[in-house]
Short mmCIF file of C-alpha atoms in Angstrom, two decimals:
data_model
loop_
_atom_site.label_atom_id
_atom_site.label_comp_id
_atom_site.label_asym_id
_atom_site.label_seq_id
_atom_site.Cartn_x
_atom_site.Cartn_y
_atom_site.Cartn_z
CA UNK A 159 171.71 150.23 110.24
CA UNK A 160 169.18 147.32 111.25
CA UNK A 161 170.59 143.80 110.04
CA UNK A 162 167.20 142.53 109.58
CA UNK A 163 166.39 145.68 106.67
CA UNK A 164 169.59 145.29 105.16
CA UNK A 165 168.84 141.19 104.60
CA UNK A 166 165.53 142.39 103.21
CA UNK A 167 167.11 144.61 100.78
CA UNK A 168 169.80 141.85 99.85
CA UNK A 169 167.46 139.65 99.08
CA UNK A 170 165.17 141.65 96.51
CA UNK A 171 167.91 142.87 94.84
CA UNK A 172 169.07 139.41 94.64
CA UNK A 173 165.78 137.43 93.69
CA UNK A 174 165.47 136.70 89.76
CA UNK A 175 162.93 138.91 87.89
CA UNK A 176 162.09 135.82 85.70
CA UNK A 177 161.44 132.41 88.27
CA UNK A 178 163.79 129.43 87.40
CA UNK A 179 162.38 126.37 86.89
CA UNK A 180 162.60 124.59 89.92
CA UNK A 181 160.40 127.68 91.27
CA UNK A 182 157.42 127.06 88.71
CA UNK A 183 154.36 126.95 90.11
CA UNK A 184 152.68 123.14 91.05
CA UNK A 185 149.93 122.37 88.83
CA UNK A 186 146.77 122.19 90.87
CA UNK A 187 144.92 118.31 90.89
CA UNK A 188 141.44 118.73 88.75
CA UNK A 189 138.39 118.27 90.54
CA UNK A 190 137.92 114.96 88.23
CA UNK A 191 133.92 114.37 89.44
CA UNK A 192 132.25 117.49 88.47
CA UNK A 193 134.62 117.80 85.25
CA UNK A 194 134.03 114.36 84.23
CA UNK A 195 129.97 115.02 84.68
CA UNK A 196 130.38 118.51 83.13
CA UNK A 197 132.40 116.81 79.84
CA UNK A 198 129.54 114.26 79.81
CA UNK A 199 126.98 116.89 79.51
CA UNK A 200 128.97 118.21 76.97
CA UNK A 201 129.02 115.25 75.07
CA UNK A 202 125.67 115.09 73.92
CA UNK A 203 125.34 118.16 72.62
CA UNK A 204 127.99 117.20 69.70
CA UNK A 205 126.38 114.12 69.03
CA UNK A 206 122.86 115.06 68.15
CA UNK A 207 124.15 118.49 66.50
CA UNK A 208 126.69 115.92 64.03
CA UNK A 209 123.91 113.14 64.13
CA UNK A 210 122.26 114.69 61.17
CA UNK A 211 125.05 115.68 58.83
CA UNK A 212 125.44 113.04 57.15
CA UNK A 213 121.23 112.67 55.97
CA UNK A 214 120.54 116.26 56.18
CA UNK A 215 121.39 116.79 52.71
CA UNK A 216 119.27 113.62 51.35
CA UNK A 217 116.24 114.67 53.71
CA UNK A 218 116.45 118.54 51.39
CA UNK A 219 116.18 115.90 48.25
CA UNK A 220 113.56 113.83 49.74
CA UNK A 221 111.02 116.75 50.48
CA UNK A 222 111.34 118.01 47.03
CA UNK A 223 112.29 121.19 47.98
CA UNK A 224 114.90 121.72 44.91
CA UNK A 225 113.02 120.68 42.82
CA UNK A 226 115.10 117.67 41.52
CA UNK A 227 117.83 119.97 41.16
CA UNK A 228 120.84 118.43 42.96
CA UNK A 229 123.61 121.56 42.90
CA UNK A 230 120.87 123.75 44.95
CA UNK A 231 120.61 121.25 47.86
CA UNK A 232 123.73 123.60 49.23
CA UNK A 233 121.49 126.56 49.16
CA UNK A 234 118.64 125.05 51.20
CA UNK A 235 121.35 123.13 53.72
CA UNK A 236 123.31 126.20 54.30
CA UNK A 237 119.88 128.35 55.22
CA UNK A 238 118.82 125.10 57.65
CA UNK A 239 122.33 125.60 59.33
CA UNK A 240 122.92 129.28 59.35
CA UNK A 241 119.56 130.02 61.04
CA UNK A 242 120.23 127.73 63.85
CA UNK A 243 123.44 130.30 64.30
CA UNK A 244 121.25 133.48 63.78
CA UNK A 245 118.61 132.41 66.63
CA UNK A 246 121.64 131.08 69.07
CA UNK A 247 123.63 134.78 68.19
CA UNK A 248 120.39 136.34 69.17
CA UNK A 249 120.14 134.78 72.95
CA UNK A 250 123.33 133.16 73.82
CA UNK A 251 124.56 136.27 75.37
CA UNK A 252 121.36 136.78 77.50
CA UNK A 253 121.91 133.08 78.92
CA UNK A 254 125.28 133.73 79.98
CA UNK A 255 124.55 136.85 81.80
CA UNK A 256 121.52 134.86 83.40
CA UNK A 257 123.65 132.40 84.48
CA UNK A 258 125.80 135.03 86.42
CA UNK A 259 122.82 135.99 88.06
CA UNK A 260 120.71 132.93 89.04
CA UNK A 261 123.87 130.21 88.50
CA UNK A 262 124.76 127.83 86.36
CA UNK A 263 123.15 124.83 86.62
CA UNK A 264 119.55 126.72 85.76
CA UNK A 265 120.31 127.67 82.67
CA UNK A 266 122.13 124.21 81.77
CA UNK A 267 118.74 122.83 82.96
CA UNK A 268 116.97 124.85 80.11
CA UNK A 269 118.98 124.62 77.46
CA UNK A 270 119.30 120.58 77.46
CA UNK A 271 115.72 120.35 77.57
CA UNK A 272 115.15 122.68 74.63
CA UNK A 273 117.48 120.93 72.47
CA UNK A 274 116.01 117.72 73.14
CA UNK A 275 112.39 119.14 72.28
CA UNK A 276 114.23 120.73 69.26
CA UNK A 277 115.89 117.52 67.89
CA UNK A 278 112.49 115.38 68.56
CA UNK A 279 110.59 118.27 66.12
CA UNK A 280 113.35 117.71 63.53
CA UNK A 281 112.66 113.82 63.41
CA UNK A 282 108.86 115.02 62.85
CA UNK A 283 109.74 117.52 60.49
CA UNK A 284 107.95 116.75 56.43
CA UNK A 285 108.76 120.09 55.33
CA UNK A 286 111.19 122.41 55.16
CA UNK A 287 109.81 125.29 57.30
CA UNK A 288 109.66 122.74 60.28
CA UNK A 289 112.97 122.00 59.81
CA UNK A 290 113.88 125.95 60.02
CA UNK A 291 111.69 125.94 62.99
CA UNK A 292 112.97 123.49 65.18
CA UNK A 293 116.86 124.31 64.21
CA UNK A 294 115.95 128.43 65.42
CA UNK A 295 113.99 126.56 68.62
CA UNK A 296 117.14 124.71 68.97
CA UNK A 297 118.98 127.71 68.93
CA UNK A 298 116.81 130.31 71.28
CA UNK A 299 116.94 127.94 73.90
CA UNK A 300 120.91 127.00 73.66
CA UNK A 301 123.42 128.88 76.25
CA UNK A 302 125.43 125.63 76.99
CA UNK A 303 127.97 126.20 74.92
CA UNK A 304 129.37 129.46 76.28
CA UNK A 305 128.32 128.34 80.26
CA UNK A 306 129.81 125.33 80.23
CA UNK A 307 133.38 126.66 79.68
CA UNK A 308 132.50 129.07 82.07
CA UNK A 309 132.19 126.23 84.53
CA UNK A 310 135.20 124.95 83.62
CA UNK A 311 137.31 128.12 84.08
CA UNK A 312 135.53 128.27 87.09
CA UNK A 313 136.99 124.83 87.94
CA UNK A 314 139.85 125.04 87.27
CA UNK A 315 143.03 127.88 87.81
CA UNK A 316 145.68 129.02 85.54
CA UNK A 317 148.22 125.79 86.45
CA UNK A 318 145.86 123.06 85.15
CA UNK A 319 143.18 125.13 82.14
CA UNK A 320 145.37 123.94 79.92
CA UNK A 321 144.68 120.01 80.80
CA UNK A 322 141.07 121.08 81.62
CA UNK A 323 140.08 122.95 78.03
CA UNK A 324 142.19 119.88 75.93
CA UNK A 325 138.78 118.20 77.37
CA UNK A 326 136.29 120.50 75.18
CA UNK A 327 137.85 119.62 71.50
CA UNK A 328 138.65 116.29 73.01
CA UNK A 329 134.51 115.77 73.60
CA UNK A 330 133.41 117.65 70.72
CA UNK A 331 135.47 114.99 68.45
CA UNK A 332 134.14 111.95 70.07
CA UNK A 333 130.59 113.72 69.65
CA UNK A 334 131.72 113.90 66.05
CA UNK A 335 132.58 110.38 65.98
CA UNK A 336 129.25 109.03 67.55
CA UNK A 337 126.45 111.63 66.18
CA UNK A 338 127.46 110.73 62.41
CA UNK A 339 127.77 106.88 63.46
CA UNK A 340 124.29 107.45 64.74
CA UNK A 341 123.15 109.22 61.85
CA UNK A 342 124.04 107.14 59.36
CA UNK A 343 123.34 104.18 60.65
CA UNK A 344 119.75 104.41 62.00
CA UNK A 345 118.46 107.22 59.23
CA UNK A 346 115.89 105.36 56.94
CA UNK A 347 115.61 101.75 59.67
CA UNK A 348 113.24 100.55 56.95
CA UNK A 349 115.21 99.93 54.60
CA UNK A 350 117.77 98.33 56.46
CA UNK A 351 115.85 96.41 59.12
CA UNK A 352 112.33 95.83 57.22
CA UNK A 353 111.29 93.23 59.98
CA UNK A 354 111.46 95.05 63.13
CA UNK A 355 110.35 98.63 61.53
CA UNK A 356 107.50 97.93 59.43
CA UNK A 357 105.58 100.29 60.70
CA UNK A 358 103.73 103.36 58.47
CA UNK A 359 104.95 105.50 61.11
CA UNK A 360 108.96 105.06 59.92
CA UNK A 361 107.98 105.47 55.93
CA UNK A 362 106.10 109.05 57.43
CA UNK A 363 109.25 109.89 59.51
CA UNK A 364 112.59 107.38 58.05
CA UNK A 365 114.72 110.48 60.21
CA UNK A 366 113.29 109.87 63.52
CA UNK A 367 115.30 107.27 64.82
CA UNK A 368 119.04 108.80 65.06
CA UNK A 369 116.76 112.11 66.41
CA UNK A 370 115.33 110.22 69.40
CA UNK A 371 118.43 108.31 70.45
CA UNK A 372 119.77 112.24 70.59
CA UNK A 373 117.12 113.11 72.83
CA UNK A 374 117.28 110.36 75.29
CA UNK A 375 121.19 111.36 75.06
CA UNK A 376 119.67 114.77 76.57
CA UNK A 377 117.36 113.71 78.90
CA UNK A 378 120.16 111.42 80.40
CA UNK A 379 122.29 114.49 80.43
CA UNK A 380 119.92 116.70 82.44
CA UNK A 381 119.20 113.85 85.14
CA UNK A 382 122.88 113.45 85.74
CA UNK A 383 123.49 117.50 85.46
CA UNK A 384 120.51 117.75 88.44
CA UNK A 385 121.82 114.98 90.69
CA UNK A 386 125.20 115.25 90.97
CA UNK A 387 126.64 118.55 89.54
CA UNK A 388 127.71 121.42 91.61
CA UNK A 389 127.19 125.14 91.03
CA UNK A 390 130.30 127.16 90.37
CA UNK A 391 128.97 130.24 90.81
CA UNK A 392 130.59 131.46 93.69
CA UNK A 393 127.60 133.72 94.66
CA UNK A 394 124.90 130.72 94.56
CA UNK A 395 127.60 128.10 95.85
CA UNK A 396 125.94 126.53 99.31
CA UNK A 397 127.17 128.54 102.10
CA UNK A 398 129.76 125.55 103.62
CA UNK A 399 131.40 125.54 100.07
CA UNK A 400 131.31 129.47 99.35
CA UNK A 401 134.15 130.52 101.51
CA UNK A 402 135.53 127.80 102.60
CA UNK A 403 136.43 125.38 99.01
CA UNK A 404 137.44 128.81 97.51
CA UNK A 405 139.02 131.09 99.80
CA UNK A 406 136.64 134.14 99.40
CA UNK A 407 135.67 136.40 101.88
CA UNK A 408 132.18 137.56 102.00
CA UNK A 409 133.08 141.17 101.36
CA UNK A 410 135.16 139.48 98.20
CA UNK A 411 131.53 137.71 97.60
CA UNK A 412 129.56 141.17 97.84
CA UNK A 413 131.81 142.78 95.16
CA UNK A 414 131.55 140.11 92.30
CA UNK A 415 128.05 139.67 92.71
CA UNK A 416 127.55 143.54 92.10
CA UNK A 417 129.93 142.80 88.93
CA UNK A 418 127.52 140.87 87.48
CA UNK A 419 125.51 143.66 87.17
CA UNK A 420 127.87 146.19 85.31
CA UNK A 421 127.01 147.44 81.92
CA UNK A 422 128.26 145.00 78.94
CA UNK A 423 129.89 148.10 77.65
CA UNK A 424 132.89 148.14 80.32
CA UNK A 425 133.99 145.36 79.74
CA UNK A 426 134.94 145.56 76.38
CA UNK A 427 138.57 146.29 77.72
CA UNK A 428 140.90 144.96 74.69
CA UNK A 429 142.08 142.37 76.80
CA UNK A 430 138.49 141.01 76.17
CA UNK A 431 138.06 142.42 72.56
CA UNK A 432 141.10 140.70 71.20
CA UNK A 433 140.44 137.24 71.95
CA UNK A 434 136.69 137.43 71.16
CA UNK A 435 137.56 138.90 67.33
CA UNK A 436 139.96 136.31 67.17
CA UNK A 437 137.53 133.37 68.11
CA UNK A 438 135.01 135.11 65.95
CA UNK A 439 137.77 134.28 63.12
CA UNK A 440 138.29 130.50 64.08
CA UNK A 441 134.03 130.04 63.96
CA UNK A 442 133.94 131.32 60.40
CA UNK A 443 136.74 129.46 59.11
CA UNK A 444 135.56 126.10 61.16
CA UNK A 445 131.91 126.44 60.47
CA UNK A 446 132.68 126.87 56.32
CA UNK A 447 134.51 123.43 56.44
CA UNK A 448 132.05 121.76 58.82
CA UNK A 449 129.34 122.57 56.24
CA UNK A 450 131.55 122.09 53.01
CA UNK A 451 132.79 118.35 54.25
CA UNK A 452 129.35 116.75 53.91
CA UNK A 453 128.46 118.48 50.89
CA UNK A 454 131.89 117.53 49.26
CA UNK A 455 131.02 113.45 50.08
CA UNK A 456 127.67 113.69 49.08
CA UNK A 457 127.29 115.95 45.97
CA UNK A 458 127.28 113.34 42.32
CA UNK A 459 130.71 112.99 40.54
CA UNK A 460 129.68 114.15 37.38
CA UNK A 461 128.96 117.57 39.72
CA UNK A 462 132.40 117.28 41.61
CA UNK A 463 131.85 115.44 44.44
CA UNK A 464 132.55 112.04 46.33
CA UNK A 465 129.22 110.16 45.77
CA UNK A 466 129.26 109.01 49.14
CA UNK A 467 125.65 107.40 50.66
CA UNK A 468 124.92 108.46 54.22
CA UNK A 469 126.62 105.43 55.82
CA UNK A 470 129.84 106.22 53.66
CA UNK A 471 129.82 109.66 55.08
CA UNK A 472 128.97 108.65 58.61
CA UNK A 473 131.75 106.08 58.42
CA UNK A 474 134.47 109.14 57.28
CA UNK A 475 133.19 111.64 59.35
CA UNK A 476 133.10 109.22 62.59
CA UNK A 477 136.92 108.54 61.51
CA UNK A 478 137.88 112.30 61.49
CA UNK A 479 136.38 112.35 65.00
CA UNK A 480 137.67 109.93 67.04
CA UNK A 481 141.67 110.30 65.14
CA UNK A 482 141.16 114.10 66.29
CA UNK A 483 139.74 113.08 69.42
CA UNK A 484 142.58 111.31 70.88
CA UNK A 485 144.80 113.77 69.13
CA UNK A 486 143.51 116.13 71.43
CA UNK A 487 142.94 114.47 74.56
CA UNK A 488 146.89 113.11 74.46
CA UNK A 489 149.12 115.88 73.33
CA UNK A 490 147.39 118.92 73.33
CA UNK A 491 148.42 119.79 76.67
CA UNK A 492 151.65 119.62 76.15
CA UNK A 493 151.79 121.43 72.94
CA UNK A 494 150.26 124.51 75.44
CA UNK A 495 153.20 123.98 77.85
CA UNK A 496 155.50 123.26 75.21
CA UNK A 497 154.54 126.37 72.84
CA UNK A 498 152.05 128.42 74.57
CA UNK A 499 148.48 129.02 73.98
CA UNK A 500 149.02 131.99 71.79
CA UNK A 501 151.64 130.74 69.54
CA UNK A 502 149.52 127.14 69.55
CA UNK A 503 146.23 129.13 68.04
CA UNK A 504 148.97 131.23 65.22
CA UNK A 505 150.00 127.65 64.23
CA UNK A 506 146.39 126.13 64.28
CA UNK A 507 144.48 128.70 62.16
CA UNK A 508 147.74 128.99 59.57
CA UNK A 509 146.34 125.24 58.98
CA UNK A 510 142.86 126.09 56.99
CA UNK A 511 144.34 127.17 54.18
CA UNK A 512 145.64 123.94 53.09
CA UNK A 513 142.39 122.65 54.87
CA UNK A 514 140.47 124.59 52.48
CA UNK A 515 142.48 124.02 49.25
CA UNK A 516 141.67 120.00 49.61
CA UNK A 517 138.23 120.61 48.37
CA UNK A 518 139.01 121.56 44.90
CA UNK A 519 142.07 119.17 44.62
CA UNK A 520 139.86 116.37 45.78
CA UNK A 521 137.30 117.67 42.88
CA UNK A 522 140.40 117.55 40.63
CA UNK A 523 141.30 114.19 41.03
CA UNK A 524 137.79 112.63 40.76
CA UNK A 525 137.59 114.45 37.73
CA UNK A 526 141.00 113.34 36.29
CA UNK A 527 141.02 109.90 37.36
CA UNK A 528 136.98 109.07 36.88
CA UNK A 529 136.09 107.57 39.74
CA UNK A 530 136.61 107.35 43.54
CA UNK A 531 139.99 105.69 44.28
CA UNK A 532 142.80 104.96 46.49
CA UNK A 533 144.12 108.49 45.45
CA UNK A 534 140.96 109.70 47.25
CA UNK A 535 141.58 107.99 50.07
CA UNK A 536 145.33 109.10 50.65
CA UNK A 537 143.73 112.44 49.90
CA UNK A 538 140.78 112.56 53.02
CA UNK A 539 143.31 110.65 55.08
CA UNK A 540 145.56 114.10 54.51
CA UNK A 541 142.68 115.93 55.61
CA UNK A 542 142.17 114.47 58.46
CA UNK A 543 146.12 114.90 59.46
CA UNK A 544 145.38 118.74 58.87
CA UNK A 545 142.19 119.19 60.32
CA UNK A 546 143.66 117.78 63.85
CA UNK A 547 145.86 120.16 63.91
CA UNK A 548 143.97 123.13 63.10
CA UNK A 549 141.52 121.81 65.81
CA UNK A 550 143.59 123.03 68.61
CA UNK A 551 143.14 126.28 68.27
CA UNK A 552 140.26 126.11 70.24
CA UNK A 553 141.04 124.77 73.32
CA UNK A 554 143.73 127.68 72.69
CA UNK A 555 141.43 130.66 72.70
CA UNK A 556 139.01 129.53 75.00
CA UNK A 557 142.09 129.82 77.47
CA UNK A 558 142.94 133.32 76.20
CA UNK A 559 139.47 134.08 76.56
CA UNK A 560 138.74 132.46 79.97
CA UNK A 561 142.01 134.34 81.32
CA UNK A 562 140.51 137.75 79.88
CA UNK A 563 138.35 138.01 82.64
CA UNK A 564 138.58 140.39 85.22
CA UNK A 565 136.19 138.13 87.99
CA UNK A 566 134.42 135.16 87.88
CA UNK A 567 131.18 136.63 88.01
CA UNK A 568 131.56 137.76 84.33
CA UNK A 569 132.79 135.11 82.93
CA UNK A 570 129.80 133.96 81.92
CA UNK A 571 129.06 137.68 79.97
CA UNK A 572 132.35 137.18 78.48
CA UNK A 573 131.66 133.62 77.18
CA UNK A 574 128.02 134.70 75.78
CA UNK A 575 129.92 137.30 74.18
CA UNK A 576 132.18 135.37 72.72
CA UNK A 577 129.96 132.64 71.85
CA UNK A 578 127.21 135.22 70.11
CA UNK A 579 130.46 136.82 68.05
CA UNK A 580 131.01 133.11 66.93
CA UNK A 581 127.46 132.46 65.66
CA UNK A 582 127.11 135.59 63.84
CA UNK A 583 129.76 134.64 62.00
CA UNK A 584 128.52 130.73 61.52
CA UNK A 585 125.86 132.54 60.23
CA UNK A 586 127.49 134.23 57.43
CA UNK A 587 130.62 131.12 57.15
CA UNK A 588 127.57 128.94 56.54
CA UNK A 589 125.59 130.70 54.52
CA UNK A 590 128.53 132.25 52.26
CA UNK A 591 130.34 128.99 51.92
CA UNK A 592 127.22 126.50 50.74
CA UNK A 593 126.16 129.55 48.50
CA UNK A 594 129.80 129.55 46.58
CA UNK A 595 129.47 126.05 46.40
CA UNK A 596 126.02 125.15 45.08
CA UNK A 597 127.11 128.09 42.86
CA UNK A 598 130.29 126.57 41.68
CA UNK A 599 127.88 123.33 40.70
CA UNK A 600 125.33 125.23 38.88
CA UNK A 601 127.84 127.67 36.92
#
């Protein structure tokens, strides 16, 4: 018998199904440059989309659209919001097959600039159509959600997502923290700084201001994105990087560029399905509590709310950000190597239904108590403790959904899919949830 078989057979029948620990595989560094301009591009997009939350609902009573009726601003807020999510359900997965097509960085190019334009018309808006208008223009134009995590699954492999994706909740709560800051602070300038804006122009328009600090955020965003981000297409990488940076052979190349191609239909495998319906989940039960906070702080007492003026709610809402923020960015990783992304996002989304029961306890103990107290702020201090943790259950499935992915080159399909499934159902969270609760004021 030949000694060197026999050793061969020896040692397969010897090696562990399951590695040990010692043999787990090295995490891979992260390419900290283009991650650290690709989070930064991120960042603005939070900021301008949070920046008006906490005036939107005092703009609806400004323009006299309800009449004087305060329990149907919800109606007119949730239709301002939900539209943005009908026009971004209707395009989003166009963009992300573009971008497997002509790259990236194109399409990043397009949508920055069209949410700057859009953010600029809502400072100009006076009435309520060009409000609708410039949140659908907002949305038409917007693929950056779904392409930039397909950027960063492109960065990144299955050792170090985890760290990488901790980044996108991480960003989007810092956003939170700065747009509402923004928001609240520079909404109406006249009336707090009556010196330097005088003006006629800032009676006409007492929204602009917060709006064009989010542009400039934008423009800033899309000179950076130009200069010194890479494409991560592998297809449209430059030819030195192509083969070379990732190991690809040009035959390897050939064959996921025709995959970019392939009907939508195949690859709605169920290891692409799954995820997707689950994230679709997560978006309505996120979006319904994004739009319900604000209304909560704002709405009159004697209706069932908080009272809260716009800084108030800027203030609170700027808190919940930056606590979840660091949250995120610090332990979030290793609750994924700890746990597991899948058990992580059970555990997360089990959290909104004590989210969700805070509303009408909070409503309770206004109405008990008769005024806005320390009980109230033990209470939103509680909501922000559960809110964190039903945050990470998106960093969660936007793993499971990156690693559904049969190639690279539709990835960015598979994110537009994803992200369209998720706006759709904004689009009905919003709607439904602002709906039940102007409802629940007027009846």
């Amino acid at each position: 018998m030949d000694t060197s078989n026999s050793r061969e057979i020896i040692a397969n029948e010897t090696t562990p199904l399951v590695p040990t620990k010692s043999s787990k595989k090295l995490k891979t560094p992260l390419p900290k440059l283009q991650i650290g301009i690709l989070i930064t591009l991120q960042l603005a997009e939070p900021i301008a989309s949070t920046s008006i939350l906490p005036y939107i609902n005092q703009l609806i009573r400004e323009l006299g659209i309800t009449g004087g009726d305060d329990a149907a601003v919800g109606y007119y807020a949730g239709i301002i919001e939900s539209l943005f999510f009908v026009a971004q359900a209707l395009m989003v997965l166009r963009w992300g097959r573009l971008s497997d097509r002509i790259g990236r960085k194109p399409v990043l190019v397009i949508g920055l600039s069209g949410a700057c334009i859009s953010i600029l018309c809502f400072g100009l808006s006076t009435t309520f159509w060009s409000l609708v208008i410039s949140r659908c223009l907002c949305g038409l134009l917007n693929g950056n959600a779904g392409v930039m995590k397909t950027m960063m699954g492109e960065l990144t492999d299955s050792t170090n997502m985890a760290q990488a994706f901790a980044l996108f909740p991480f960003v989007w709560c810092i956003g939170s923290f700065i747009g509402p800051l923004i928001g609240g602070t520079l909404a109406r300038p006249q009336d707090r700084w009556p010196v330097l804006f005088a003006n006629g122009f800032w009676e006409k328009f007492p929204y602009f201001l917060p709006c064009a600090v989010a542009a400039c955020l934008f423009v800033l965003a899309v000179l950076m994105m130009s200069i010194f981000l890479e494409e991560t297409l592998p297809t449209k990488r430059r030819p030195k990087s192509t083969s070379a940076m990732l190991g690809i052979s040009s035959d390897e190349l050939l064959h996921q560029q025709s995959m970019a191609y392939m009907p939508l239909r195949s690859l709605l495998t169920p290891s692409v399905v799954i995820p997707i319906a689950n994230y679709t989940l997560l978006a309505l039960l996120d979006i319904s509590f994004i739009v319900l906070l604000p209304l909560l702080l704002s709405t009159p007492t004697h209706l069932g709310g908080l009272g809260f003026d716009p800084t108030t709610i800027g203030s609170w809402m700027a808190v919940f950000g930056i606590t979840n923020g660091i949250f995120q960015a610090l332990f979030f990783a290793r609750i994924v190597d700890w746990i597991g992304p899948k058990c992580l996002f059970c555990v997360s989304v089990s959290c909104y239904a004590p989210l969700m029961a805070m509303f009408p306890i909070m409503s309770w103990i206004v109405h008990v108590r008769g005024e806005v107290d320390h009980a109230i702020t033990f209470a939103l201090l509680f909501l922000m403790g559960i809110q964190i943790a039903s945050d990470m259950a998106f960093g969660a499935i936007f793993m499971l959904i990156t690693a559904s992915a049969p190639t690279n080159n539709v990835l960015g399909a598979i994110n537009g899919l994803g992200q369209t499934s998720a706006s759709v159902a904004r689009v009905v969270g919003s709607t439904l949830a602002t709906s039940l609760f102007a409802a629940s004021k007027e009846y």
